[in-house]
């Protein structure tokens, strides 16, 4: 079984658009990068 791990980054353009909204920009928001784990030959994916 082959396991593929991909890094997922929060898109910079979405971050900028969110921070331009006044109500949201006053909040403390933390953008966390994640991982996408895919198992070959099995119908299973995990996003962390």
XYZ file of C-alpha atoms in Angstrom:
48
model
C 0.000 0.000 0.000
C 1.350 3.410 -0.988
C 0.721 6.425 1.248
C 0.880 9.935 -0.226
C 1.177 12.980 2.055
C 0.550 16.452 0.607
C 1.050 19.729 2.455
C -1.909 22.096 2.342
C -1.381 25.820 2.783
C -4.096 28.358 3.407
C -4.280 30.545 0.250
C -2.717 33.972 0.706
C -5.393 35.701 -1.397
C -8.138 34.372 0.903
C -6.228 35.528 3.993
C -5.905 39.040 2.581
C -9.593 39.240 1.659
C -10.672 38.061 5.106
C -8.440 40.546 6.889
C -9.868 43.450 4.855
C -13.351 42.901 6.339
C -13.537 45.255 9.370
C -15.601 42.972 11.634
C -13.313 40.009 11.032
C -10.023 41.920 11.161
C -10.693 42.807 14.837
C -10.776 39.105 15.723
C -7.686 37.034 16.399
C -7.602 34.507 13.549
C -4.957 31.829 13.224
C -4.447 30.223 9.818
C -3.134 26.678 10.185
C -1.476 24.708 7.403
C -2.543 21.089 7.152
C -1.821 17.821 5.438
C -3.798 15.635 3.051
C -3.015 11.915 3.504
C -4.146 9.564 0.731
C -3.938 5.774 0.891
C -3.559 4.074 -2.498
C -5.939 1.219 -3.419
C -8.241 2.196 -0.534
C -11.087 4.683 -0.728
C -9.778 6.706 2.223
C -8.341 10.217 2.609
C -7.470 12.011 5.829
C -7.134 15.786 6.196
C -5.274 17.016 9.240
